[in-house]
XYZ file of C-alpha atoms in Angstrom:
249
model
C -47.129 74.481 22.390
C -48.918 71.140 22.827
C -48.709 69.846 26.386
C -51.999 68.027 27.035
C -53.831 65.892 24.457
C -57.265 64.305 24.745
C -57.566 61.087 22.700
C -61.235 60.174 22.299
C -60.635 56.421 22.565
C -60.222 53.955 25.437
C -56.707 53.739 26.873
C -54.611 51.159 24.974
C -54.269 47.864 26.828
C -50.753 47.244 25.504
C -47.791 49.134 26.926
C -46.274 48.923 23.434
C -48.835 51.359 22.003
C -47.172 54.087 19.870
C -49.157 56.648 21.905
C -46.967 55.964 24.938
C -43.807 56.348 22.831
C -45.102 59.754 21.677
C -45.840 60.821 25.272
C -42.265 59.938 26.322
C -40.566 61.394 23.252
C -42.325 64.764 23.301
C -43.118 65.107 27.003
C -46.849 65.463 26.391
C -49.662 64.256 28.642
C -52.167 61.958 26.928
C -55.655 61.584 28.408
C -57.779 58.766 26.944
C -61.438 59.655 27.286
C -64.046 58.376 24.774
C -66.637 60.945 23.662
C -68.990 58.120 22.668
C -70.032 54.781 24.129
C -71.772 51.716 22.796
C -75.034 50.423 24.267
C -77.160 47.386 23.350
C -80.507 47.812 21.654
C -83.500 46.121 23.294
C -84.627 42.668 22.194
C -87.918 44.336 21.196
C -86.073 46.699 18.822
C -84.088 43.779 17.441
C -87.249 41.724 16.804
C -88.763 44.717 14.989
C -86.075 44.215 12.311
C -87.619 40.802 11.549
C -84.269 39.027 11.628
C -83.992 35.449 12.826
C -80.420 34.566 13.823
C -80.936 30.888 13.055
C -81.791 31.663 9.420
C -78.085 32.372 8.870
C -75.094 30.037 8.619
C -72.304 32.593 9.071
C -71.732 35.854 10.961
C -69.474 38.737 9.905
C -67.776 40.614 12.749
C -66.147 44.021 12.175
C -65.425 44.728 15.867
C -65.347 43.199 19.335
C -68.437 45.272 20.160
C -70.288 43.348 17.441
C -69.234 40.023 19.009
C -70.344 41.042 22.511
C -73.733 42.309 21.365
C -74.391 39.379 19.010
C -73.854 36.729 21.690
C -75.620 38.772 24.388
C -78.631 39.269 22.126
C -78.712 35.545 21.326
C -78.674 34.800 25.073
C -81.450 37.321 25.728
C -83.551 35.782 22.959
C -82.715 32.275 24.245
C -81.265 31.329 20.884
C -78.659 28.551 20.941
C -75.996 29.262 18.350
C -75.353 26.082 16.304
C -71.952 24.402 16.629
C -71.400 24.651 12.873
C -71.968 28.432 12.678
C -69.070 30.087 10.816
C -67.499 33.413 11.769
C -65.741 35.856 9.434
C -63.732 38.646 11.115
C -61.840 41.616 9.696
C -58.776 40.950 11.904
C -57.207 38.045 13.777
C -57.543 39.990 17.066
C -61.309 40.164 16.588
C -61.393 36.473 15.590
C -59.554 35.440 18.762
C -62.045 37.418 20.874
C -64.761 34.921 19.842
C -63.155 32.516 22.357
C -64.907 34.528 25.052
C -68.186 32.966 23.890
C -67.525 29.794 21.895
C -64.792 27.218 21.469
C -62.370 28.505 18.847
C -62.043 26.178 15.873
C -59.992 27.222 12.866
C -62.294 25.389 10.476
C -65.137 27.759 11.354
C -63.344 31.045 12.157
C -61.841 33.086 9.308
C -60.117 36.468 9.345
C -58.553 39.042 7.043
C -54.864 39.884 7.059
C -54.959 43.684 6.875
C -57.990 44.856 8.874
C -59.622 46.150 5.674
C -63.007 44.628 4.990
C -62.114 44.417 1.274
C -59.458 41.846 2.158
C -61.914 39.634 4.036
C -64.394 39.415 1.134
C -62.290 37.008 -1.036
C -62.421 34.472 1.818
C -66.192 34.928 2.047
C -66.501 34.365 -1.720
C -64.867 30.948 -1.226
C -67.869 30.168 1.007
C -70.460 31.603 -1.354
C -73.233 29.213 -0.283
C -73.289 30.665 3.244
C -76.028 33.035 4.383
C -74.217 35.911 6.112
C -75.551 37.940 9.029
C -73.756 41.220 9.739
C -74.354 42.732 13.242
C -73.796 46.500 13.141
C -74.067 49.749 15.072
C -76.857 52.197 14.281
C -74.024 54.436 13.019
C -72.580 52.750 9.928
C -72.134 53.131 6.197
C -73.159 50.849 3.317
C -69.615 49.956 2.245
C -69.738 46.303 3.374
C -73.282 45.763 2.119
C -72.378 47.101 -1.342
C -69.245 44.936 -1.429
C -71.206 41.782 -0.620
C -73.850 42.714 -3.194
C -71.153 43.109 -5.841
C -69.968 39.533 -5.117
C -73.566 38.208 -5.153
C -73.289 36.892 -1.584
C -76.442 36.286 0.473
C -76.313 38.668 3.413
C -78.400 40.671 5.869
C -77.280 43.621 7.991
C -78.935 44.118 11.380
C -78.583 46.708 14.143
C -77.513 45.118 17.436
C -76.025 48.104 19.273
C -76.086 51.873 19.207
C -73.514 54.630 19.548
C -74.447 57.368 22.027
C -72.742 60.395 23.552
C -70.564 59.604 26.577
C -71.584 62.705 28.506
C -69.039 64.712 30.494
C -69.586 65.376 34.198
C -69.709 69.014 35.445
C -66.232 68.491 36.929
C -64.885 67.287 33.570
C -66.406 70.295 31.824
C -64.732 72.661 34.319
C -61.301 71.049 33.876
C -61.451 70.856 30.074
C -58.048 72.402 29.393
C -56.556 70.482 26.476
C -54.166 71.751 23.811
C -55.303 69.127 21.295
C -58.380 66.939 20.734
C -58.260 63.754 18.616
C -61.469 62.348 17.088
C -62.165 59.070 15.293
C -65.847 59.322 14.302
C -68.531 61.856 13.388
C -70.359 60.776 16.564
C -67.386 62.053 18.594
C -67.721 65.481 16.967
C -71.468 65.445 17.725
C -70.686 64.610 21.359
C -68.247 67.549 21.591
C -70.959 69.925 20.322
C -73.513 68.422 22.726
C -71.292 68.528 25.820
C -69.727 71.906 25.005
C -72.380 73.930 23.122
C -70.316 77.122 23.503
C -67.020 75.481 22.504
C -64.496 77.963 21.128
C -61.534 76.322 19.432
C -59.075 79.195 19.656
C -55.561 77.741 19.839
C -56.760 74.165 20.462
C -55.454 71.835 17.743
C -57.917 69.279 16.370
C -57.022 65.975 14.710
C -59.456 63.680 12.907
C -59.191 60.144 11.562
C -61.173 59.227 8.456
C -62.876 61.389 5.831
C -66.334 61.287 7.461
C -64.888 62.516 10.780
C -63.034 65.330 9.011
C -66.230 66.305 7.160
C -68.249 66.398 10.419
C -65.584 68.550 12.090
C -65.525 71.047 9.222
C -69.334 71.201 9.154
C -69.217 71.986 12.893
C -67.005 74.978 12.065
C -63.798 73.491 13.451
C -60.301 74.089 12.101
C -58.433 70.861 11.362
C -54.737 70.723 12.186
C -54.295 67.009 11.453
C -56.240 64.872 8.973
C -55.382 61.163 8.910
C -54.987 58.776 7.245
C -52.878 60.208 4.428
C -50.599 58.570 1.887
C -47.594 59.535 3.974
C -49.129 58.875 7.409
C -51.668 56.004 7.352
C -52.073 55.982 11.160
C -53.155 58.657 13.621
C -50.024 58.101 15.721
C -47.793 58.614 12.662
C -49.605 61.835 11.737
C -49.495 63.048 15.355
C -45.766 62.382 15.676
C -45.088 64.311 12.444
C -47.216 67.257 13.665
C -45.405 67.409 17.014
C -42.004 67.249 15.284
C -43.019 70.198 13.112
C -44.592 72.363 15.814
C -42.904 71.653 19.149
C -39.969 73.878 20.145
Protein backbone atom coordinates (compact mmCIF):
# COMPACT_ATOMS: atom_id res chain seq x y z
CA UNK A 1 0.00 0.00 0.00
CA UNK A 2 1.48 3.35 -1.06
CA UNK A 3 0.98 6.05 1.56
CA UNK A 4 4.07 8.28 1.37
CA UNK A 5 5.84 9.24 -1.87
CA UNK A 6 9.11 11.12 -2.28
CA UNK A 7 9.24 13.13 -5.53
CA UNK A 8 12.83 14.14 -6.26
CA UNK A 9 11.90 17.55 -7.68
CA UNK A 10 11.14 20.97 -6.19
CA UNK A 11 7.55 21.44 -5.02
CA UNK A 12 5.34 22.71 -7.88
CA UNK A 13 4.63 26.44 -7.66
CA UNK A 14 1.15 26.07 -9.15
CA UNK A 15 -1.71 24.71 -7.07
CA UNK A 16 -3.07 23.22 -10.31
CA UNK A 17 -0.24 20.67 -10.50
CA UNK A 18 -1.56 17.14 -11.23
CA UNK A 19 0.53 15.93 -8.26
CA UNK A 20 -1.86 17.65 -5.86
CA UNK A 21 -4.86 16.08 -7.60
CA UNK A 22 -3.23 12.66 -7.13
CA UNK A 23 -2.58 13.35 -3.43
CA UNK A 24 -6.27 14.24 -2.90
CA UNK A 25 -7.68 11.43 -5.03
CA UNK A 26 -5.65 8.61 -3.49
CA UNK A 27 -5.02 10.00 -0.01
CA UNK A 28 -1.24 9.78 -0.38
CA UNK A 29 1.34 12.12 1.14
CA UNK A 30 3.73 13.67 -1.39
CA UNK A 31 7.09 15.00 -0.20
CA UNK A 32 9.04 17.09 -2.74
CA UNK A 33 12.74 16.80 -2.01
CA UNK A 34 15.35 17.10 -4.81
CA UNK A 35 18.20 14.57 -4.66
CA UNK A 36 20.36 16.89 -6.77
CA UNK A 37 21.04 20.62 -6.92
CA UNK A 38 22.58 22.95 -9.45
CA UNK A 39 25.64 25.07 -8.68
CA UNK A 40 27.54 27.59 -10.82
CA UNK A 41 31.00 26.80 -12.13
CA UNK A 42 33.75 29.32 -11.37
CA UNK A 43 34.63 32.04 -13.87
CA UNK A 44 38.10 30.43 -14.01
CA UNK A 45 36.58 27.10 -15.12
CA UNK A 46 34.43 28.91 -17.66
CA UNK A 47 37.43 30.78 -19.11
CA UNK A 48 39.29 27.46 -19.41
CA UNK A 49 36.70 26.48 -22.05
CA UNK A 50 37.99 29.35 -24.23
CA UNK A 51 34.50 30.64 -24.96
CA UNK A 52 33.86 34.33 -25.46
CA UNK A 53 30.18 35.21 -24.98
CA UNK A 54 30.42 38.21 -27.29
CA UNK A 55 31.52 36.02 -30.21
CA UNK A 56 27.92 34.78 -30.42
CA UNK A 57 24.76 36.46 -31.69
CA UNK A 58 22.18 34.10 -30.18
CA UNK A 59 21.79 31.95 -27.06
CA UNK A 60 19.84 28.69 -26.76
CA UNK A 61 18.17 28.09 -23.39
CA UNK A 62 16.86 24.64 -22.42
CA UNK A 63 16.02 25.55 -18.80
CA UNK A 64 15.64 28.42 -16.36
CA UNK A 65 18.85 27.23 -14.68
CA UNK A 66 20.66 27.94 -17.95
CA UNK A 67 19.25 31.50 -18.02
CA UNK A 68 20.27 32.23 -14.41
CA UNK A 69 23.80 30.93 -14.86
CA UNK A 70 24.33 32.58 -18.26
CA UNK A 71 23.44 36.07 -17.02
CA UNK A 72 25.23 35.59 -13.69
CA UNK A 73 28.38 34.46 -15.47
CA UNK A 74 28.19 37.44 -17.83
CA UNK A 75 27.90 39.74 -14.79
CA UNK A 76 30.84 38.05 -13.07
CA UNK A 77 32.94 38.42 -16.22
CA UNK A 78 31.75 42.04 -16.62
CA UNK A 79 30.39 41.27 -20.06
CA UNK A 80 27.56 43.53 -21.25
CA UNK A 81 25.10 41.50 -23.29
CA UNK A 82 24.30 43.38 -26.53
CA UNK A 83 20.76 44.69 -27.00
CA UNK A 84 20.41 42.77 -30.27
CA UNK A 85 21.31 39.36 -28.78
CA UNK A 86 18.66 36.79 -29.75
CA UNK A 87 17.33 34.07 -27.44
CA UNK A 88 15.90 30.70 -28.48
CA UNK A 89 14.06 28.74 -25.75
CA UNK A 90 12.50 25.28 -25.74
CA UNK A 91 9.28 26.54 -24.07
CA UNK A 92 7.38 29.80 -23.68
CA UNK A 93 7.71 29.53 -19.87
CA UNK A 94 11.50 29.54 -20.19
CA UNK A 95 11.32 32.41 -22.71
CA UNK A 96 9.24 34.54 -20.33
CA UNK A 97 11.78 33.94 -17.54
CA UNK A 98 14.33 35.99 -19.55
CA UNK A 99 12.40 39.08 -18.36
CA UNK A 100 14.18 38.63 -15.04
CA UNK A 101 17.37 39.84 -16.74
CA UNK A 102 16.54 41.74 -19.94
CA UNK A 103 13.62 43.59 -21.47
CA UNK A 104 11.46 41.05 -23.28
CA UNK A 105 11.08 41.80 -26.98
CA UNK A 106 9.28 39.35 -29.24
CA UNK A 107 11.54 40.17 -32.17
CA UNK A 108 14.52 38.72 -30.32
CA UNK A 109 12.98 35.95 -28.17
CA UNK A 110 11.79 32.74 -29.84
CA UNK A 111 10.36 29.56 -28.33
CA UNK A 112 9.14 26.10 -29.28
CA UNK A 113 5.54 24.99 -28.92
CA UNK A 114 5.97 21.52 -27.42
CA UNK A 115 8.98 21.65 -25.08
CA UNK A 116 10.87 19.25 -27.37
CA UNK A 117 14.15 20.64 -28.63
CA UNK A 118 13.43 19.12 -32.07
CA UNK A 119 10.52 21.55 -32.43
CA UNK A 120 12.69 24.59 -31.69
CA UNK A 121 15.28 23.76 -34.37
CA UNK A 122 13.09 24.75 -37.40
CA UNK A 123 12.87 28.28 -35.95
CA UNK A 124 16.65 28.34 -35.51
CA UNK A 125 17.09 27.23 -39.14
CA UNK A 126 15.15 30.34 -40.21
CA UNK A 127 17.96 32.31 -38.53
CA UNK A 128 20.78 30.25 -40.00
CA UNK A 129 23.29 33.13 -40.06
CA UNK A 130 23.29 33.37 -36.26
CA UNK A 131 26.16 32.02 -34.17
CA UNK A 132 24.51 30.03 -31.37
CA UNK A 133 25.86 29.62 -27.84
CA UNK A 134 24.32 26.82 -25.78
CA UNK A 135 24.87 27.06 -21.96
CA UNK A 136 24.64 23.59 -20.40
CA UNK A 137 25.08 21.56 -17.24
CA UNK A 138 28.11 19.30 -16.85
CA UNK A 139 25.54 16.46 -17.02
CA UNK A 140 24.11 16.48 -20.55
CA UNK A 141 23.89 14.46 -23.73
CA UNK A 142 24.86 15.35 -27.32
CA UNK A 143 21.31 15.33 -28.70
CA UNK A 144 21.07 19.10 -29.29
CA UNK A 145 24.61 19.38 -30.63
CA UNK A 146 24.00 16.59 -33.15
CA UNK A 147 20.70 18.18 -34.21
CA UNK A 148 22.35 21.54 -34.86
CA UNK A 149 25.19 19.84 -36.74
CA UNK A 150 22.67 18.07 -38.96
CA UNK A 151 21.15 21.47 -39.89
CA UNK A 152 24.62 22.99 -40.48
CA UNK A 153 24.06 25.70 -37.85
CA UNK A 154 27.04 27.45 -36.25
CA UNK A 155 26.97 26.59 -32.56
CA UNK A 156 29.09 26.08 -29.46
CA UNK A 157 28.12 24.26 -26.27
CA UNK A 158 29.64 25.45 -22.99
CA UNK A 159 29.37 24.31 -19.37
CA UNK A 160 28.00 27.07 -17.12
CA UNK A 161 26.68 25.06 -14.17
CA UNK A 162 27.06 21.66 -12.57
CA UNK A 163 24.72 19.09 -11.07
CA UNK A 164 25.76 17.82 -7.64
CA UNK A 165 24.24 15.61 -4.95
CA UNK A 166 21.85 17.43 -2.60
CA UNK A 167 23.03 15.60 0.51
CA UNK A 168 20.57 14.42 3.16
CA UNK A 169 20.99 15.50 6.78
CA UNK A 170 21.35 12.81 9.50
CA UNK A 171 17.77 13.58 10.57
CA UNK A 172 16.50 13.06 7.02
CA UNK A 173 18.36 9.76 6.78
CA UNK A 174 16.77 8.57 10.05
CA UNK A 175 13.24 9.48 8.92
CA UNK A 176 13.56 8.00 5.42
CA UNK A 177 10.34 5.99 5.46
CA UNK A 178 8.84 6.29 1.99
CA UNK A 179 6.70 3.75 0.13
CA UNK A 180 7.74 5.11 -3.27
CA UNK A 181 10.64 7.12 -4.72
CA UNK A 182 10.36 9.03 -8.02
CA UNK A 183 13.51 9.94 -9.98
CA UNK A 184 14.02 12.15 -13.03
CA UNK A 185 17.75 11.85 -13.78
CA UNK A 186 20.68 9.45 -13.47
CA UNK A 187 22.25 11.99 -11.08
CA UNK A 188 19.30 11.44 -8.72
CA UNK A 189 20.00 7.70 -8.67
CA UNK A 190 23.69 8.43 -7.97
CA UNK A 191 22.66 10.68 -5.08
CA UNK A 192 20.47 7.92 -3.60
CA UNK A 193 23.43 5.51 -3.67
CA UNK A 194 25.73 8.15 -2.16
CA UNK A 195 23.37 9.19 0.65
CA UNK A 196 22.14 5.66 1.39
CA UNK A 197 25.05 3.29 0.61
CA UNK A 198 23.24 0.40 2.34
CA UNK A 199 19.87 1.11 0.70
CA UNK A 200 17.64 -1.96 0.53
CA UNK A 201 14.64 -1.53 -1.73
CA UNK A 202 12.42 -4.24 -0.29
CA UNK A 203 8.79 -3.20 -0.79
CA UNK A 204 9.65 0.38 -1.79
CA UNK A 205 8.29 1.15 -5.27
CA UNK A 206 10.60 3.08 -7.61
CA UNK A 207 9.51 5.22 -10.56
CA UNK A 208 11.83 6.72 -13.17
CA UNK A 209 11.33 9.27 -15.93
CA UNK A 210 13.38 8.93 -19.11
CA UNK A 211 15.39 6.01 -20.50
CA UNK A 212 18.74 7.16 -19.06
CA UNK A 213 17.24 7.37 -15.55
CA UNK A 214 15.72 3.90 -15.91
CA UNK A 215 19.08 2.53 -17.12
CA UNK A 216 20.93 4.07 -14.14
CA UNK A 217 18.38 2.61 -11.71
CA UNK A 218 18.68 -0.88 -13.19
CA UNK A 219 22.48 -0.67 -13.15
CA UNK A 220 22.25 0.25 -9.45
CA UNK A 221 20.34 -3.01 -8.90
CA UNK A 222 16.95 -1.39 -8.33
CA UNK A 223 13.59 -2.85 -9.31
CA UNK A 224 11.50 -0.47 -11.41
CA UNK A 225 7.77 -0.35 -10.76
CA UNK A 226 7.05 2.60 -13.05
CA UNK A 227 8.93 3.62 -16.20
CA UNK A 228 7.76 6.83 -17.90
CA UNK A 229 7.25 8.19 -20.45
CA UNK A 230 5.41 5.48 -22.36
CA UNK A 231 3.14 5.61 -25.38
CA UNK A 232 0.12 5.36 -23.11
CA UNK A 233 1.42 7.60 -20.30
CA UNK A 234 3.71 10.39 -21.60
CA UNK A 235 3.92 12.12 -18.18
CA UNK A 236 5.10 10.91 -14.79
CA UNK A 237 1.83 12.02 -13.17
CA UNK A 238 -0.19 10.00 -15.71
CA UNK A 239 1.93 6.89 -15.11
CA UNK A 240 1.74 7.38 -11.33
CA UNK A 241 -2.04 7.75 -11.36
CA UNK A 242 -2.39 4.55 -13.42
CA UNK A 243 -0.09 2.65 -11.01
CA UNK A 244 -2.04 3.80 -7.95
CA UNK A 245 -5.36 2.86 -9.60
CA UNK A 246 -3.99 -0.63 -10.25
CA UNK A 247 -2.37 -1.23 -6.86
CA UNK A 248 -4.28 0.70 -4.19
CA UNK A 249 -7.06 -1.14 -2.34
